[in-house]
Amino acid sequence: MGDGGAPLAEPTIRGKIDRFGTAIGTGRRKTSVARVRISDGDGKLVINGRELKEYFTLERDQEMVLAPLKATDTLGKVDVWVKVNGGGPTGQTGAVLLGIARALQVRNPGLHHTLSEGGYLTRDGRMVERKKYGLRKARRSFQFSKR
């Protein structure tokens, strides 16, 4: 089924460009928050003052962080500065990924389709379920003994 030639809605851009021409994007995942700044450069990627390979030691995390840059063909053409806090390695990786994607989109709105197709602009809303009273964990109950 086609859309009947209906005009596409304008994509929501969650980010901004500061007065120095640096694109700013914020990414969140679980309890992690990443503040990302992207400017023209030679491909330097700094996370909390450390190199990518130094900060994210798992190759899977490194690949995830670089994924939006590779998809948009901007790897090596821009400098990325990230400040991330809260959560663990997986949450921080997801937050950095979303922050980079949002900053790239605000820098060049033409990349929206590529980033959106790759799923890089989708906020992962899954959070840890809270513990309920009368239970051992969120859903796990105490052991039941009939006798």
Short mmCIF file of N, CA, C and O in Angstrom, two decimals:
data_model
loop_
_atom_site.label_atom_id
_atom_site.label_comp_id
_atom_site.label_asym_id
_atom_site.label_seq_id
_atom_site.Cartn_x
_atom_site.Cartn_y
_atom_site.Cartn_z
N MET A 1 0.85 -1.19 0.00
CA MET A 1 0.00 0.00 0.00
C MET A 1 0.89 1.24 0.00
O MET A 1 1.75 1.40 0.86
N GLY A 2 0.66 2.13 -0.95
CA GLY A 2 1.45 3.36 -1.05
C GLY A 2 0.87 4.45 -0.17
O GLY A 2 -0.25 4.34 0.35
N ASP A 3 1.62 5.53 -0.03
CA ASP A 3 1.15 6.63 0.80
C ASP A 3 0.32 7.63 -0.01
O ASP A 3 -0.12 8.65 0.51
N GLY A 4 0.11 7.33 -1.30
CA GLY A 4 -0.73 8.20 -2.12
C GLY A 4 -0.09 9.54 -2.44
O GLY A 4 -0.76 10.50 -2.77
N GLY A 5 1.24 9.60 -2.33
CA GLY A 5 1.94 10.84 -2.66
C GLY A 5 1.78 11.92 -1.61
O GLY A 5 1.95 13.10 -1.88
N ALA A 6 1.39 11.54 -0.39
CA ALA A 6 1.24 12.51 0.69
C ALA A 6 2.60 13.09 1.04
O ALA A 6 3.60 12.37 1.06
N PRO A 7 2.68 14.39 1.33
CA PRO A 7 3.97 14.98 1.68
C PRO A 7 4.47 14.42 3.01
O PRO A 7 3.68 14.19 3.93
N LEU A 8 5.78 14.17 3.07
CA LEU A 8 6.37 13.64 4.30
C LEU A 8 6.41 14.72 5.37
O LEU A 8 6.67 15.89 5.07
N ALA A 9 6.15 14.32 6.61
CA ALA A 9 6.19 15.27 7.72
C ALA A 9 7.64 15.69 7.96
O ALA A 9 8.57 14.90 7.77
N GLU A 10 7.83 16.92 8.38
CA GLU A 10 9.16 17.41 8.68
C GLU A 10 9.72 16.64 9.88
O GLU A 10 9.03 16.48 10.89
N PRO A 11 10.97 16.16 9.79
CA PRO A 11 11.52 15.41 10.92
C PRO A 11 11.77 16.34 12.12
O PRO A 11 12.18 17.49 11.94
N THR A 12 11.52 15.83 13.32
CA THR A 12 11.79 16.59 14.53
C THR A 12 13.29 16.56 14.77
O THR A 12 13.88 15.48 14.84
N ILE A 13 13.91 17.71 14.91
CA ILE A 13 15.35 17.77 15.14
C ILE A 13 15.59 18.08 16.60
O ILE A 13 15.20 19.15 17.10
N ARG A 14 16.20 17.12 17.30
CA ARG A 14 16.47 17.28 18.72
C ARG A 14 17.96 17.58 18.91
O ARG A 14 18.77 16.67 19.08
N GLY A 15 18.29 18.84 18.86
CA GLY A 15 19.68 19.27 18.98
C GLY A 15 19.76 20.72 18.56
O GLY A 15 18.75 21.32 18.19
N LYS A 16 20.96 21.28 18.61
CA LYS A 16 21.11 22.67 18.18
C LYS A 16 22.54 22.93 17.75
O LYS A 16 23.43 22.12 18.00
N ILE A 17 22.74 24.05 17.10
CA ILE A 17 24.08 24.46 16.69
C ILE A 17 24.42 25.73 17.47
O ILE A 17 23.64 26.68 17.48
N ASP A 18 25.58 25.71 18.15
CA ASP A 18 25.94 26.88 18.95
C ASP A 18 26.56 27.97 18.05
O ASP A 18 26.72 27.79 16.85
N ARG A 19 26.92 29.09 18.66
CA ARG A 19 27.39 30.24 17.87
C ARG A 19 28.74 30.00 17.19
O ARG A 19 29.14 30.74 16.32
N PHE A 20 29.45 28.94 17.59
CA PHE A 20 30.74 28.62 16.97
C PHE A 20 30.59 27.61 15.84
O PHE A 20 31.57 27.14 15.27
N GLY A 21 29.34 27.20 15.54
CA GLY A 21 29.10 26.25 14.47
C GLY A 21 29.27 24.80 14.90
O GLY A 21 29.39 23.91 14.07
N THR A 22 29.28 24.58 16.21
CA THR A 22 29.40 23.22 16.74
C THR A 22 28.01 22.64 16.96
O THR A 22 27.17 23.27 17.59
N ALA A 23 27.80 21.43 16.44
CA ALA A 23 26.49 20.78 16.61
C ALA A 23 26.45 20.10 17.97
O ALA A 23 27.39 19.41 18.37
N ILE A 24 25.34 20.27 18.68
CA ILE A 24 25.19 19.70 20.02
C ILE A 24 24.01 18.73 20.02
O ILE A 24 22.93 19.06 19.53
N GLY A 25 24.23 17.54 20.56
CA GLY A 25 23.16 16.55 20.67
C GLY A 25 23.21 15.88 22.03
O GLY A 25 24.29 15.70 22.60
N THR A 26 22.04 15.53 22.56
CA THR A 26 21.97 14.85 23.84
C THR A 26 21.39 13.47 23.64
O THR A 26 20.37 13.32 22.97
N GLY A 27 22.04 12.47 24.21
CA GLY A 27 21.55 11.10 24.10
C GLY A 27 21.32 10.52 25.47
O GLY A 27 22.08 10.80 26.41
N ARG A 28 20.26 9.71 25.61
CA ARG A 28 19.98 9.06 26.89
C ARG A 28 19.69 7.59 26.66
O ARG A 28 19.11 7.21 25.64
N ARG A 29 20.06 6.74 27.63
CA ARG A 29 19.76 5.32 27.59
C ARG A 29 19.85 4.81 29.01
O ARG A 29 20.87 5.01 29.67
N LYS A 30 18.80 4.14 29.48
CA LYS A 30 18.71 3.69 30.88
C LYS A 30 18.92 4.90 31.78
O LYS A 30 18.15 5.85 31.73
N THR A 31 19.99 4.92 32.59
CA THR A 31 20.21 6.09 33.46
C THR A 31 21.40 6.92 32.99
O THR A 31 21.85 7.82 33.69
N SER A 32 21.93 6.64 31.79
CA SER A 32 23.08 7.38 31.26
C SER A 32 22.64 8.58 30.44
O SER A 32 21.64 8.53 29.73
N VAL A 33 23.41 9.64 30.54
CA VAL A 33 23.17 10.85 29.74
C VAL A 33 24.48 11.24 29.08
O VAL A 33 25.52 11.35 29.75
N ALA A 34 24.43 11.44 27.75
CA ALA A 34 25.63 11.83 27.00
C ALA A 34 25.40 13.18 26.34
O ALA A 34 24.39 13.37 25.66
N ARG A 35 26.34 14.11 26.54
CA ARG A 35 26.29 15.40 25.85
C ARG A 35 27.37 15.37 24.78
O ARG A 35 28.57 15.21 25.09
N VAL A 36 26.94 15.51 23.52
CA VAL A 36 27.85 15.35 22.39
C VAL A 36 28.00 16.65 21.63
O VAL A 36 27.02 17.35 21.38
N ARG A 37 29.25 16.98 21.26
CA ARG A 37 29.53 18.14 20.43
C ARG A 37 30.30 17.66 19.20
O ARG A 37 31.28 16.94 19.32
N ILE A 38 29.82 18.07 18.01
CA ILE A 38 30.48 17.67 16.77
C ILE A 38 30.88 18.93 16.00
O ILE A 38 30.05 19.81 15.77
N SER A 39 32.17 18.99 15.63
CA SER A 39 32.66 20.12 14.84
C SER A 39 33.55 19.59 13.72
O SER A 39 33.98 18.44 13.75
N ASP A 40 33.83 20.45 12.72
CA ASP A 40 34.72 20.05 11.63
C ASP A 40 36.09 19.71 12.19
O ASP A 40 36.57 20.38 13.10
N GLY A 41 36.71 18.68 11.64
CA GLY A 41 38.03 18.30 12.13
C GLY A 41 38.59 17.12 11.36
O GLY A 41 38.18 16.83 10.24
N ASP A 42 39.50 16.40 12.02
CA ASP A 42 40.20 15.30 11.35
C ASP A 42 39.86 13.93 11.95
O ASP A 42 40.62 12.98 11.80
N GLY A 43 38.74 13.82 12.63
CA GLY A 43 38.28 12.51 13.10
C GLY A 43 38.65 12.16 14.53
O GLY A 43 38.65 11.00 14.91
N LYS A 44 38.96 13.16 15.34
CA LYS A 44 39.30 12.90 16.75
C LYS A 44 38.02 12.60 17.52
O LYS A 44 37.02 13.28 17.36
N LEU A 45 38.04 11.55 18.35
CA LEU A 45 36.86 11.18 19.13
C LEU A 45 37.28 11.07 20.60
O LEU A 45 38.05 10.18 20.95
N VAL A 46 36.79 12.00 21.42
CA VAL A 46 37.17 12.04 22.84
C VAL A 46 35.93 11.85 23.70
O VAL A 46 34.93 12.53 23.53
N ILE A 47 36.00 10.85 24.61
CA ILE A 47 34.90 10.58 25.54
C ILE A 47 35.42 10.78 26.96
O ILE A 47 36.33 10.07 27.38
N ASN A 48 34.83 11.72 27.67
CA ASN A 48 35.26 12.06 29.04
C ASN A 48 36.77 12.27 29.13
O ASN A 48 37.42 11.81 30.08
N GLY A 49 37.34 12.92 28.12
CA GLY A 49 38.77 13.23 28.13
C GLY A 49 39.66 12.08 27.75
O GLY A 49 40.89 12.19 27.83
N ARG A 50 39.07 10.94 27.36
CA ARG A 50 39.87 9.76 26.97
C ARG A 50 39.52 9.33 25.55
O ARG A 50 38.46 9.65 25.04
N GLU A 51 40.44 8.60 24.93
CA GLU A 51 40.22 8.08 23.58
C GLU A 51 39.11 7.03 23.60
O GLU A 51 38.83 6.43 24.64
N LEU A 52 38.50 6.78 22.44
CA LEU A 52 37.40 5.81 22.33
C LEU A 52 37.83 4.41 22.81
O LEU A 52 37.16 3.80 23.63
N LYS A 53 38.98 3.92 22.30
CA LYS A 53 39.44 2.56 22.65
C LYS A 53 39.82 2.45 24.13
O LYS A 53 39.76 1.38 24.71
N GLU A 54 40.17 3.58 24.71
CA GLU A 54 40.55 3.61 26.12
C GLU A 54 39.30 3.60 27.01
O GLU A 54 39.29 2.98 28.07
N TYR A 55 38.25 4.30 26.55
CA TYR A 55 37.04 4.42 27.37
C TYR A 55 36.13 3.21 27.23
O TYR A 55 35.69 2.64 28.21
N PHE A 56 35.84 2.82 25.98
CA PHE A 56 35.03 1.62 25.73
C PHE A 56 35.98 0.51 25.28
O PHE A 56 36.42 0.49 24.14
N THR A 57 36.27 -0.42 26.18
CA THR A 57 37.26 -1.46 25.87
C THR A 57 36.67 -2.58 25.01
O THR A 57 37.40 -3.23 24.28
N LEU A 58 35.35 -2.80 25.09
CA LEU A 58 34.73 -3.84 24.27
C LEU A 58 34.60 -3.37 22.82
O LEU A 58 34.18 -2.25 22.57
N GLU A 59 34.95 -4.27 21.90
CA GLU A 59 34.90 -3.92 20.47
C GLU A 59 33.46 -3.64 20.03
O GLU A 59 33.22 -2.78 19.19
N ARG A 60 32.51 -4.36 20.62
CA ARG A 60 31.09 -4.16 20.28
C ARG A 60 30.66 -2.72 20.58
O ARG A 60 29.98 -2.09 19.78
N ASP A 61 31.07 -2.20 21.75
CA ASP A 61 30.74 -0.83 22.14
C ASP A 61 31.39 0.18 21.20
O ASP A 61 30.78 1.18 20.81
N GLN A 62 32.66 -0.08 20.82
CA GLN A 62 33.37 0.83 19.92
C GLN A 62 32.67 0.89 18.56
O GLN A 62 32.50 1.97 17.99
N GLU A 63 32.26 -0.28 18.05
CA GLU A 63 31.57 -0.34 16.76
C GLU A 63 30.24 0.42 16.82
O GLU A 63 29.88 1.12 15.88
N MET A 64 29.51 0.27 17.95
CA MET A 64 28.22 0.95 18.09
C MET A 64 28.38 2.47 18.08
O MET A 64 27.59 3.18 17.46
N VAL A 65 29.40 2.96 18.77
CA VAL A 65 29.63 4.40 18.84
C VAL A 65 29.98 4.96 17.45
O VAL A 65 29.53 6.04 17.08
N LEU A 66 30.75 4.20 16.68
CA LEU A 66 31.18 4.66 15.35
C LEU A 66 30.13 4.43 14.27
O LEU A 66 30.23 4.99 13.17
N ALA A 67 29.11 3.61 14.56
CA ALA A 67 28.11 3.23 13.55
C ALA A 67 27.43 4.42 12.86
O ALA A 67 27.39 4.45 11.62
N PRO A 68 26.89 5.43 13.59
CA PRO A 68 26.25 6.54 12.87
C PRO A 68 27.23 7.35 12.01
O PRO A 68 26.86 7.85 10.96
N LEU A 69 28.50 7.43 12.45
CA LEU A 69 29.51 8.16 11.67
C LEU A 69 29.82 7.40 10.38
O LEU A 69 29.97 8.01 9.31
N LYS A 70 29.90 6.06 10.48
CA LYS A 70 30.17 5.25 9.29
C LYS A 70 28.99 5.29 8.32
O LYS A 70 29.17 5.38 7.11
N ALA A 71 27.77 5.22 8.87
CA ALA A 71 26.57 5.20 8.03
C ALA A 71 26.42 6.49 7.23
O ALA A 71 25.95 6.47 6.09
N THR A 72 26.84 7.61 7.82
CA THR A 72 26.69 8.90 7.13
C THR A 72 27.97 9.33 6.42
O THR A 72 28.04 10.43 5.88
N ASP A 73 28.99 8.47 6.44
CA ASP A 73 30.24 8.74 5.75
C ASP A 73 30.95 9.97 6.29
O ASP A 73 31.57 10.73 5.52
N THR A 74 30.84 10.23 7.58
CA THR A 74 31.49 11.40 8.18
C THR A 74 32.66 11.00 9.08
O THR A 74 33.28 11.86 9.70
N LEU A 75 32.98 9.70 9.14
CA LEU A 75 34.08 9.22 9.98
C LEU A 75 35.39 9.76 9.44
O LEU A 75 35.70 9.61 8.26
N GLY A 76 36.16 10.43 10.29
CA GLY A 76 37.43 11.01 9.87
C GLY A 76 37.30 12.43 9.35
O GLY A 76 38.31 13.07 9.04
N LYS A 77 36.07 12.94 9.25
CA LYS A 77 35.86 14.30 8.74
C LYS A 77 35.42 15.27 9.84
O LYS A 77 35.40 16.48 9.64
N VAL A 78 35.00 14.71 10.99
CA VAL A 78 34.52 15.56 12.08
C VAL A 78 35.19 15.16 13.40
O VAL A 78 35.61 14.02 13.58
N ASP A 79 35.30 16.14 14.28
CA ASP A 79 35.79 15.88 15.64
C ASP A 79 34.58 15.70 16.54
O ASP A 79 33.64 16.49 16.48
N VAL A 80 34.62 14.67 17.38
CA VAL A 80 33.50 14.39 18.30
C VAL A 80 34.01 14.49 19.73
O VAL A 80 35.00 13.85 20.10
N TRP A 81 33.32 15.31 20.53
CA TRP A 81 33.64 15.46 21.94
C TRP A 81 32.42 15.03 22.74
O TRP A 81 31.32 15.50 22.48
N VAL A 82 32.62 14.10 23.68
CA VAL A 82 31.49 13.54 24.44
C VAL A 82 31.75 13.64 25.93
O VAL A 82 32.85 13.37 26.41
N LYS A 83 30.70 14.03 26.66
CA LYS A 83 30.73 14.00 28.12
C LYS A 83 29.57 13.10 28.52
O LYS A 83 28.41 13.40 28.23
N VAL A 84 29.88 11.95 29.13
CA VAL A 84 28.83 10.99 29.47
C VAL A 84 28.94 10.61 30.93
O VAL A 84 30.04 10.47 31.47
N ASN A 85 27.79 10.49 31.60
CA ASN A 85 27.81 10.06 33.00
C ASN A 85 26.55 9.27 33.34
O ASN A 85 25.54 9.37 32.64
N GLY A 86 26.63 8.49 34.39
CA GLY A 86 25.51 7.68 34.85
C GLY A 86 25.47 6.33 34.15
O GLY A 86 25.94 6.18 33.03
N GLY A 87 24.90 5.35 34.84
CA GLY A 87 24.72 4.03 34.24
C GLY A 87 26.01 3.26 34.08
O GLY A 87 27.05 3.60 34.64
N GLY A 88 25.93 2.20 33.29
CA GLY A 88 27.09 1.34 33.04
C GLY A 88 27.54 1.44 31.60
O GLY A 88 27.07 2.30 30.85
N PRO A 89 28.45 0.56 31.19
CA PRO A 89 29.02 0.63 29.84
C PRO A 89 27.97 0.53 28.72
O PRO A 89 28.02 1.29 27.75
N THR A 90 27.01 -0.39 28.85
CA THR A 90 26.01 -0.57 27.80
C THR A 90 25.12 0.66 27.67
O THR A 90 24.87 1.14 26.57
N GLY A 91 24.65 1.18 28.80
CA GLY A 91 23.80 2.36 28.79
C GLY A 91 24.54 3.56 28.23
O GLY A 91 24.00 4.35 27.46
N GLN A 92 25.81 3.70 28.62
CA GLN A 92 26.60 4.83 28.14
C GLN A 92 26.85 4.72 26.64
O GLN A 92 26.80 5.72 25.93
N THR A 93 27.07 3.50 26.14
CA THR A 93 27.26 3.30 24.70
C THR A 93 26.02 3.73 23.94
O THR A 93 26.10 4.46 22.95
N GLY A 94 24.84 3.31 24.41
CA GLY A 94 23.58 3.67 23.77
C GLY A 94 23.34 5.17 23.80
O GLY A 94 22.85 5.76 22.84
N ALA A 95 23.71 5.81 24.92
CA ALA A 95 23.51 7.24 25.06
C ALA A 95 24.42 8.01 24.10
O ALA A 95 23.99 8.96 23.45
N VAL A 96 25.68 7.58 23.99
CA VAL A 96 26.64 8.23 23.10
C VAL A 96 26.18 8.07 21.64
O VAL A 96 26.22 9.02 20.85
N LEU A 97 25.71 6.88 21.31
CA LEU A 97 25.21 6.59 19.95
C LEU A 97 24.09 7.55 19.56
O LEU A 97 24.13 8.17 18.49
N LEU A 98 23.10 7.70 20.44
CA LEU A 98 21.97 8.58 20.16
C LEU A 98 22.41 10.04 20.10
O LEU A 98 21.97 10.79 19.23
N GLY A 99 23.31 10.44 20.99
CA GLY A 99 23.81 11.82 21.01
C GLY A 99 24.55 12.17 19.72
O GLY A 99 24.34 13.23 19.15
N ILE A 100 25.39 11.24 19.25
CA ILE A 100 26.14 11.47 18.01
C ILE A 100 25.17 11.58 16.83
O ILE A 100 25.28 12.47 15.99
N ALA A 101 24.19 10.67 16.78
CA ALA A 101 23.21 10.68 15.68
C ALA A 101 22.42 11.99 15.66
O ALA A 101 22.21 12.58 14.60
N ARG A 102 22.00 12.47 16.83
CA ARG A 102 21.23 13.71 16.89
C ARG A 102 22.07 14.92 16.49
O ARG A 102 21.59 15.83 15.81
N ALA A 103 23.34 14.92 16.92
CA ALA A 103 24.23 16.03 16.56
C ALA A 103 24.51 16.03 15.05
O ALA A 103 24.54 17.08 14.42
N LEU A 104 24.69 14.85 14.47
CA LEU A 104 24.92 14.76 13.02
C LEU A 104 23.70 15.26 12.26
O LEU A 104 23.82 15.94 11.24
N GLN A 105 22.52 14.92 12.77
CA GLN A 105 21.27 15.32 12.10
C GLN A 105 21.10 16.84 12.14
O GLN A 105 20.70 17.44 11.16
N VAL A 106 21.40 17.46 13.28
CA VAL A 106 21.23 18.91 13.38
C VAL A 106 22.28 19.63 12.53
O VAL A 106 22.03 20.70 11.99
N ARG A 107 23.45 18.99 12.36
CA ARG A 107 24.52 19.56 11.55
C ARG A 107 24.16 19.53 10.07
O ARG A 107 24.44 20.46 9.33
N ASN A 108 23.54 18.41 9.64
CA ASN A 108 23.13 18.26 8.25
C ASN A 108 21.78 17.54 8.20
O ASN A 108 21.73 16.30 8.22
N PRO A 109 20.65 18.26 8.16
CA PRO A 109 19.32 17.64 8.17
C PRO A 109 19.08 16.66 7.03
O PRO A 109 18.20 15.81 7.10
N GLY A 110 19.89 16.72 5.99
CA GLY A 110 19.76 15.79 4.87
C GLY A 110 20.11 14.36 5.25
O GLY A 110 19.76 13.41 4.54
N LEU A 111 20.81 14.20 6.37
CA LEU A 111 21.21 12.86 6.83
C LEU A 111 20.10 12.16 7.60
O LEU A 111 20.26 11.01 8.00
N HIS A 112 18.96 12.84 7.80
CA HIS A 112 17.88 12.29 8.63
C HIS A 112 17.44 10.91 8.15
O HIS A 112 17.31 9.98 8.95
N HIS A 113 17.24 10.76 6.85
CA HIS A 113 16.74 9.50 6.31
C HIS A 113 17.71 8.35 6.59
O HIS A 113 17.31 7.27 7.03
N THR A 114 18.99 8.58 6.36
CA THR A 114 20.02 7.56 6.59
C THR A 114 20.07 7.16 8.05
O THR A 114 20.10 5.96 8.38
N LEU A 115 20.09 8.15 8.94
CA LEU A 115 20.17 7.87 10.39
C LEU A 115 18.91 7.18 10.89
O LEU A 115 18.97 6.27 11.70
N SER A 116 17.77 7.62 10.37
CA SER A 116 16.49 7.06 10.79
C SER A 116 16.36 5.60 10.33
O SER A 116 15.89 4.75 11.07
N GLU A 117 16.80 5.32 9.10
CA GLU A 117 16.74 3.96 8.57
C GLU A 117 17.62 3.01 9.37
O GLU A 117 17.27 1.85 9.58
N GLY A 118 18.76 3.51 9.81
CA GLY A 118 19.67 2.69 10.61
C GLY A 118 19.20 2.51 12.04
O GLY A 118 19.76 1.72 12.80
N GLY A 119 18.16 3.26 12.44
CA GLY A 119 17.62 3.16 13.79
C GLY A 119 18.44 3.92 14.82
O GLY A 119 18.34 3.67 16.02
N TYR A 120 19.26 4.87 14.36
CA TYR A 120 20.15 5.59 15.28
C TYR A 120 19.45 6.75 15.99
O TYR A 120 19.97 7.26 16.97
N LEU A 121 18.29 7.18 15.49
CA LEU A 121 17.60 8.32 16.10
C LEU A 121 16.51 7.89 17.07
O LEU A 121 15.81 8.72 17.62
N THR A 122 16.36 6.58 17.27
CA THR A 122 15.30 6.08 18.15
C THR A 122 15.80 6.00 19.58
O THR A 122 16.81 5.35 19.85
N ARG A 123 15.08 6.64 20.49
CA ARG A 123 15.42 6.58 21.91
C ARG A 123 14.95 5.25 22.47
O ARG A 123 13.79 4.89 22.35
N ASP A 124 15.86 4.49 23.07
CA ASP A 124 15.51 3.20 23.66
C ASP A 124 14.91 3.48 25.04
O ASP A 124 15.61 3.86 25.97
N GLY A 125 13.61 3.32 25.17
CA GLY A 125 12.90 3.70 26.39
C GLY A 125 12.90 2.66 27.49
O GLY A 125 12.30 2.86 28.54
N ARG A 126 13.59 1.53 27.27
CA ARG A 126 13.58 0.48 28.29
C ARG A 126 14.35 0.92 29.53
O ARG A 126 15.48 1.38 29.43
N MET A 127 13.72 0.79 30.68
CA MET A 127 14.35 1.15 31.94
C MET A 127 14.24 -0.03 32.90
O MET A 127 13.46 -0.95 32.67
N VAL A 128 15.00 0.02 33.98
CA VAL A 128 14.93 -1.04 34.98
C VAL A 128 13.60 -0.91 35.72
O VAL A 128 13.21 0.18 36.15
N GLU A 129 12.90 -2.02 35.83
CA GLU A 129 11.61 -2.02 36.52
C GLU A 129 11.84 -1.90 38.02
O GLU A 129 12.77 -2.51 38.57
N ARG A 130 10.99 -1.14 38.69
CA ARG A 130 11.21 -0.92 40.13
C ARG A 130 10.84 -2.15 40.94
O ARG A 130 10.01 -2.95 40.54
N LYS A 131 11.46 -2.27 42.11
CA LYS A 131 11.17 -3.37 43.01
C LYS A 131 9.85 -3.11 43.72
O LYS A 131 9.59 -1.99 44.13
N LYS A 132 9.01 -4.17 43.81
CA LYS A 132 7.73 -4.02 44.49
C LYS A 132 7.81 -4.63 45.89
O LYS A 132 8.53 -5.60 46.11
N TYR A 133 7.02 -4.07 46.81
CA TYR A 133 7.02 -4.61 48.16
C TYR A 133 6.31 -5.96 48.15
O TYR A 133 5.45 -6.22 47.32
N GLY A 134 6.72 -6.83 49.05
CA GLY A 134 6.15 -8.18 49.09
C GLY A 134 6.82 -9.13 48.12
O GLY A 134 6.49 -10.31 48.06
N LEU A 135 7.75 -8.62 47.33
CA LEU A 135 8.49 -9.45 46.38
C LEU A 135 9.98 -9.31 46.63
O LEU A 135 10.42 -8.36 47.28
N ARG A 136 10.74 -10.29 46.11
CA ARG A 136 12.17 -10.27 46.31
C ARG A 136 12.86 -9.27 45.37
O ARG A 136 13.81 -8.59 45.74
N LYS A 137 12.39 -9.26 44.12
CA LYS A 137 12.90 -8.31 43.13
C LYS A 137 11.69 -7.64 42.48
O LYS A 137 10.62 -7.59 43.09
N ALA A 138 11.83 -7.17 41.25
CA ALA A 138 10.70 -6.52 40.58
C ALA A 138 9.54 -7.49 40.38
O ALA A 138 8.39 -7.14 40.60
N ARG A 139 9.86 -8.72 39.97
CA ARG A 139 8.80 -9.72 39.72
C ARG A 139 9.01 -11.02 40.48
O ARG A 139 8.07 -11.77 40.67
N ARG A 140 10.23 -11.29 40.88
CA ARG A 140 10.56 -12.53 41.57
C ARG A 140 9.99 -12.51 42.97
O ARG A 140 10.26 -11.59 43.74
N SER A 141 9.22 -13.57 43.31
CA SER A 141 8.67 -13.62 44.67
C SER A 141 9.56 -14.49 45.56
O SER A 141 10.46 -15.18 45.06
N PHE A 142 9.31 -14.45 46.85
CA PHE A 142 10.06 -15.29 47.78
C PHE A 142 9.68 -16.74 47.56
O PHE A 142 8.58 -17.05 47.08
N GLN A 143 10.57 -17.64 47.93
CA GLN A 143 10.31 -19.07 47.75
C GLN A 143 9.10 -19.49 48.57
O GLN A 143 8.96 -19.10 49.72
N PHE A 144 8.22 -20.26 47.94
CA PHE A 144 7.00 -20.70 48.60
C PHE A 144 7.15 -22.17 49.00
O PHE A 144 7.57 -23.00 48.22
N SER A 145 6.82 -22.45 50.25
CA SER A 145 6.90 -23.83 50.73
C SER A 145 5.54 -24.23 51.27
O SER A 145 4.99 -23.59 52.16
N LYS A 146 4.98 -25.28 50.69
CA LYS A 146 3.64 -25.72 51.10
C LYS A 146 3.71 -26.39 52.47
O LYS A 146 2.79 -26.27 53.27
N ARG A 147 4.77 -27.13 52.71
CA ARG A 147 4.92 -27.84 54.00
C ARG A 147 6.21 -27.49 54.69
O ARG A 147 7.19 -27.25 54.10
#
